[in-house]
């Protein structure tokens, strides 16, 4: 039986060492300096429910061929969560083991663990938000932990329990239903404000939502003392928009984000309605909302129906891989591919296809006909007008290099386990 960690679409990563052969593709001999690119791979374990995670140097995102994990470093043997890069380091956010670990990868493909913190007080931790080399945030139930991402030490807490809605009756998804748990799924920082996406659950085991709205906690960072264990005086308010459902990636897709800031400083929020397979009961399409630069309210003049622009209403849209000038890639679910005998099909099966969206024109174009497991692997790398897009199905894992101007594609690396590329240097 699938447990609650499998019920949601999420990712996982980890790192320990295998061996390093110095004369094969993607594995140079020099040990000095940081590797330019890391290839993250996540093969499924023999129990069929958990995943291992590996990291190895990738000489170039254009490397073509097959890379197994024989020269990779295992960063976790049984893991769920997201993997992020920041200041030439790799951070493994493992909600299954309630920890965060920091790793480095040398130019000679030597991986080294550089510290870790335990965050059991968060319950179910969300995405990491990095402010600078001394400050990062990660949220959960009732708290946002402040830590130093360089020294990997916890320094303080933002306590938001005074704004928790646990126990409130919402009458969703059924009459009399109430909020059984709430948590911060994702954080974005813009100027002096932190915006923390909230998810209210009726059933923690299935991640069934208890609300149908988009809710974000706003925090004034000028009032946050990084060494304080309270900081409740920094809480501003919770803003709500009824046009969209919940947002926040919660470590899905290997470490994607559902809130992104554009070149204008505006924040765009993807309300995705997929957690718990809730699209039909929510009855709202996946959409994009906006918070203007410096604002602490949703922009009522902006709304983008992502489903109508792509495959049609009733086809949920997940992931939000922004690549500039108002453009982003996202995965669109094809309901005809759902397995009626598998209640977790939306998470475990290759039923998504990649599309490109335009925030300004409010249009969409299908990028690739290949189906992929969109909830588990979605972290893209963008460079020089190309997207390096991960694909996974029941039999293969690979990355396609897609020309963003004409959508032509070339298969690059084929991997053992679901994969994505991180630029470190």
PDB file of C-alpha atoms in Angstrom, residues 176-295:
ATOM      1  CA  UNK A 176     -18.754  19.479   8.239  1.00  0.00           C
ATOM      2  CA  UNK A 177     -15.183  18.932   7.042  1.00  0.00           C
ATOM      3  CA  UNK A 178     -12.516  20.909   8.857  1.00  0.00           C
ATOM      4  CA  UNK A 179      -8.858  21.813   8.598  1.00  0.00           C
ATOM      5  CA  UNK A 180      -6.853  19.009  10.193  1.00  0.00           C
ATOM      6  CA  UNK A 181      -3.403  20.405   9.393  1.00  0.00           C
ATOM      7  CA  UNK A 182      -1.832  23.417   7.729  1.00  0.00           C
ATOM      8  CA  UNK A 183       1.654  24.217   6.590  1.00  0.00           C
ATOM      9  CA  UNK A 184       3.952  26.443   4.562  1.00  0.00           C
ATOM     10  CA  UNK A 185       4.649  24.718   1.253  1.00  0.00           C
ATOM     11  CA  UNK A 186       6.847  27.304  -0.438  1.00  0.00           C
ATOM     12  CA  UNK A 187       8.386  30.727   0.209  1.00  0.00           C
ATOM     13  CA  UNK A 188       9.415  33.565  -2.085  1.00  0.00           C
ATOM     14  CA  UNK A 189      11.213  36.739  -1.004  1.00  0.00           C
ATOM     15  CA  UNK A 190      10.660  40.079  -2.711  1.00  0.00           C
ATOM     16  CA  UNK A 191      12.258  43.181  -1.235  1.00  0.00           C
ATOM     17  CA  UNK A 192      11.260  43.590   2.394  1.00  0.00           C
ATOM     18  CA  UNK A 193       8.515  40.982   2.279  1.00  0.00           C
ATOM     19  CA  UNK A 194       8.319  37.234   2.509  1.00  0.00           C
ATOM     20  CA  UNK A 195       5.373  35.482   0.860  1.00  0.00           C
ATOM     21  CA  UNK A 196       4.680  32.020   2.294  1.00  0.00           C
ATOM     22  CA  UNK A 197       2.226  29.757   0.457  1.00  0.00           C
ATOM     23  CA  UNK A 198      -0.184  27.958   2.786  1.00  0.00           C
ATOM     24  CA  UNK A 199      -1.827  24.579   2.289  1.00  0.00           C
ATOM     25  CA  UNK A 200      -4.800  23.562   4.415  1.00  0.00           C
ATOM     26  CA  UNK A 201      -5.442  19.823   4.634  1.00  0.00           C
ATOM     27  CA  UNK A 202      -8.554  17.866   5.462  1.00  0.00           C
ATOM     28  CA  UNK A 203      -6.702  14.539   5.253  1.00  0.00           C
ATOM     29  CA  UNK A 204      -2.950  14.453   5.770  1.00  0.00           C
ATOM     30  CA  UNK A 205      -2.625  10.866   4.512  1.00  0.00           C
ATOM     31  CA  UNK A 206      -4.016  11.694   1.073  1.00  0.00           C
ATOM     32  CA  UNK A 207      -3.214  15.434   1.032  1.00  0.00           C
ATOM     33  CA  UNK A 208      -6.884  16.173   0.418  1.00  0.00           C
ATOM     34  CA  UNK A 209      -7.321  19.955   0.661  1.00  0.00           C
ATOM     35  CA  UNK A 210      -9.687  21.574   3.143  1.00  0.00           C
ATOM     36  CA  UNK A 211     -10.092  24.824   1.192  1.00  0.00           C
ATOM     37  CA  UNK A 212     -10.537  25.901  -2.418  1.00  0.00           C
ATOM     38  CA  UNK A 213      -8.738  29.243  -2.262  1.00  0.00           C
ATOM     39  CA  UNK A 214      -5.198  30.544  -2.742  1.00  0.00           C
ATOM     40  CA  UNK A 215      -3.797  31.673   0.616  1.00  0.00           C
ATOM     41  CA  UNK A 216      -0.427  33.336   1.231  1.00  0.00           C
ATOM     42  CA  UNK A 217       1.061  34.527   4.507  1.00  0.00           C
ATOM     43  CA  UNK A 218       2.842  37.894   4.207  1.00  0.00           C
ATOM     44  CA  UNK A 219       5.754  38.617   6.570  1.00  0.00           C
ATOM     45  CA  UNK A 220       7.662  41.885   7.044  1.00  0.00           C
ATOM     46  CA  UNK A 221      11.346  40.944   6.927  1.00  0.00           C
ATOM     47  CA  UNK A 222      12.421  44.296   8.379  1.00  0.00           C
ATOM     48  CA  UNK A 223      10.898  43.109  11.659  1.00  0.00           C
ATOM     49  CA  UNK A 224      12.526  39.669  11.628  1.00  0.00           C
ATOM     50  CA  UNK A 225      15.405  39.032  14.016  1.00  0.00           C
ATOM     51  CA  UNK A 226      17.287  36.029  12.652  1.00  0.00           C
ATOM     52  CA  UNK A 227      18.297  35.030  16.193  1.00  0.00           C
ATOM     53  CA  UNK A 228      14.812  35.199  17.707  1.00  0.00           C
ATOM     54  CA  UNK A 229      12.689  32.147  18.467  1.00  0.00           C
ATOM     55  CA  UNK A 230       9.457  34.097  18.020  1.00  0.00           C
ATOM     56  CA  UNK A 231       9.278  36.909  15.414  1.00  0.00           C
ATOM     57  CA  UNK A 232       5.474  36.808  15.521  1.00  0.00           C
ATOM     58  CA  UNK A 233       5.547  40.627  15.428  1.00  0.00           C
ATOM     59  CA  UNK A 234       6.675  40.341  11.784  1.00  0.00           C
ATOM     60  CA  UNK A 235       3.444  38.643  10.665  1.00  0.00           C
ATOM     61  CA  UNK A 236       1.488  41.034   8.447  1.00  0.00           C
ATOM     62  CA  UNK A 237      -1.577  39.119   7.251  1.00  0.00           C
ATOM     63  CA  UNK A 238      -2.860  36.227   5.172  1.00  0.00           C
ATOM     64  CA  UNK A 239      -4.039  37.257   1.720  1.00  0.00           C
ATOM     65  CA  UNK A 240      -6.659  35.164  -0.070  1.00  0.00           C
ATOM     66  CA  UNK A 241      -7.855  34.955  -3.662  1.00  0.00           C
ATOM     67  CA  UNK A 242     -10.988  32.960  -4.443  1.00  0.00           C
ATOM     68  CA  UNK A 243     -10.250  32.797  -8.186  1.00  0.00           C
ATOM     69  CA  UNK A 244      -7.549  30.161  -7.704  1.00  0.00           C
ATOM     70  CA  UNK A 245      -6.905  27.127  -5.541  1.00  0.00           C
ATOM     71  CA  UNK A 246      -3.776  26.386  -3.495  1.00  0.00           C
ATOM     72  CA  UNK A 247      -0.227  27.067  -4.615  1.00  0.00           C
ATOM     73  CA  UNK A 248       3.205  25.923  -3.455  1.00  0.00           C
ATOM     74  CA  UNK A 249       5.317  23.071  -4.798  1.00  0.00           C
ATOM     75  CA  UNK A 250       6.089  21.332  -1.479  1.00  0.00           C
ATOM     76  CA  UNK A 251       9.250  19.806  -2.966  1.00  0.00           C
ATOM     77  CA  UNK A 252       7.500  18.273  -5.968  1.00  0.00           C
ATOM     78  CA  UNK A 253       9.237  17.806  -9.286  1.00  0.00           C
ATOM     79  CA  UNK A 254      12.638  17.483  -7.628  1.00  0.00           C
ATOM     80  CA  UNK A 255      12.664  21.007  -6.276  1.00  0.00           C
ATOM     81  CA  UNK A 256      10.527  23.239  -8.493  1.00  0.00           C
ATOM     82  CA  UNK A 257       8.744  26.417  -7.420  1.00  0.00           C
ATOM     83  CA  UNK A 258       5.152  27.492  -8.087  1.00  0.00           C
ATOM     84  CA  UNK A 259       5.806  31.153  -7.259  1.00  0.00           C
ATOM     85  CA  UNK A 260       8.287  33.062  -9.417  1.00  0.00           C
ATOM     86  CA  UNK A 261       9.431  36.666  -9.705  1.00  0.00           C
ATOM     87  CA  UNK A 262       9.768  38.201 -13.165  1.00  0.00           C
ATOM     88  CA  UNK A 263      12.145  40.901 -14.377  1.00  0.00           C
ATOM     89  CA  UNK A 264       9.655  43.601 -13.313  1.00  0.00           C
ATOM     90  CA  UNK A 265       9.685  42.364  -9.718  1.00  0.00           C
ATOM     91  CA  UNK A 266       6.108  41.108  -9.936  1.00  0.00           C
ATOM     92  CA  UNK A 267       5.357  37.720  -8.362  1.00  0.00           C
ATOM     93  CA  UNK A 268       3.320  35.208 -10.362  1.00  0.00           C
ATOM     94  CA  UNK A 269       1.556  32.413  -8.504  1.00  0.00           C
ATOM     95  CA  UNK A 270       0.484  29.136 -10.129  1.00  0.00           C
ATOM     96  CA  UNK A 271      -2.661  27.738  -8.489  1.00  0.00           C
ATOM     97  CA  UNK A 272      -2.404  24.118  -9.574  1.00  0.00           C
ATOM     98  CA  UNK A 273      -5.237  22.048  -7.976  1.00  0.00           C
ATOM     99  CA  UNK A 274      -3.452  18.679  -8.350  1.00  0.00           C
ATOM    100  CA  UNK A 275      -2.506  17.682  -4.783  1.00  0.00           C
ATOM    101  CA  UNK A 276      -4.787  14.923  -3.605  1.00  0.00           C
ATOM    102  CA  UNK A 277      -6.172  14.586  -7.137  1.00  0.00           C
ATOM    103  CA  UNK A 278      -8.518  17.416  -6.202  1.00  0.00           C
ATOM    104  CA  UNK A 279      -9.177  19.056  -9.588  1.00  0.00           C
ATOM    105  CA  UNK A 280     -12.720  17.718  -9.987  1.00  0.00           C
ATOM    106  CA  UNK A 281     -13.919  18.444  -6.458  1.00  0.00           C
ATOM    107  CA  UNK A 282     -12.416  21.932  -6.437  1.00  0.00           C
ATOM    108  CA  UNK A 283     -14.064  22.772  -9.740  1.00  0.00           C
ATOM    109  CA  UNK A 284     -11.625  25.580 -10.575  1.00  0.00           C
ATOM    110  CA  UNK A 285      -9.100  25.525 -13.408  1.00  0.00           C
ATOM    111  CA  UNK A 286      -5.387  25.818 -12.800  1.00  0.00           C
ATOM    112  CA  UNK A 287      -4.598  29.501 -13.147  1.00  0.00           C
ATOM    113  CA  UNK A 288      -1.951  32.151 -12.725  1.00  0.00           C
ATOM    114  CA  UNK A 289      -2.432  35.033 -10.282  1.00  0.00           C
ATOM    115  CA  UNK A 290      -0.173  38.028  -9.680  1.00  0.00           C
ATOM    116  CA  UNK A 291       1.154  40.076  -6.765  1.00  0.00           C
ATOM    117  CA  UNK A 292       2.648  43.314  -8.044  1.00  0.00           C
ATOM    118  CA  UNK A 293       6.118  44.369  -6.977  1.00  0.00           C
ATOM    119  CA  UNK A 294       5.989  45.614  -3.392  1.00  0.00           C
ATOM    120  CA  UNK A 295       2.276  44.865  -2.953  1.00  0.00           C
TER     121      UNK A 295
END
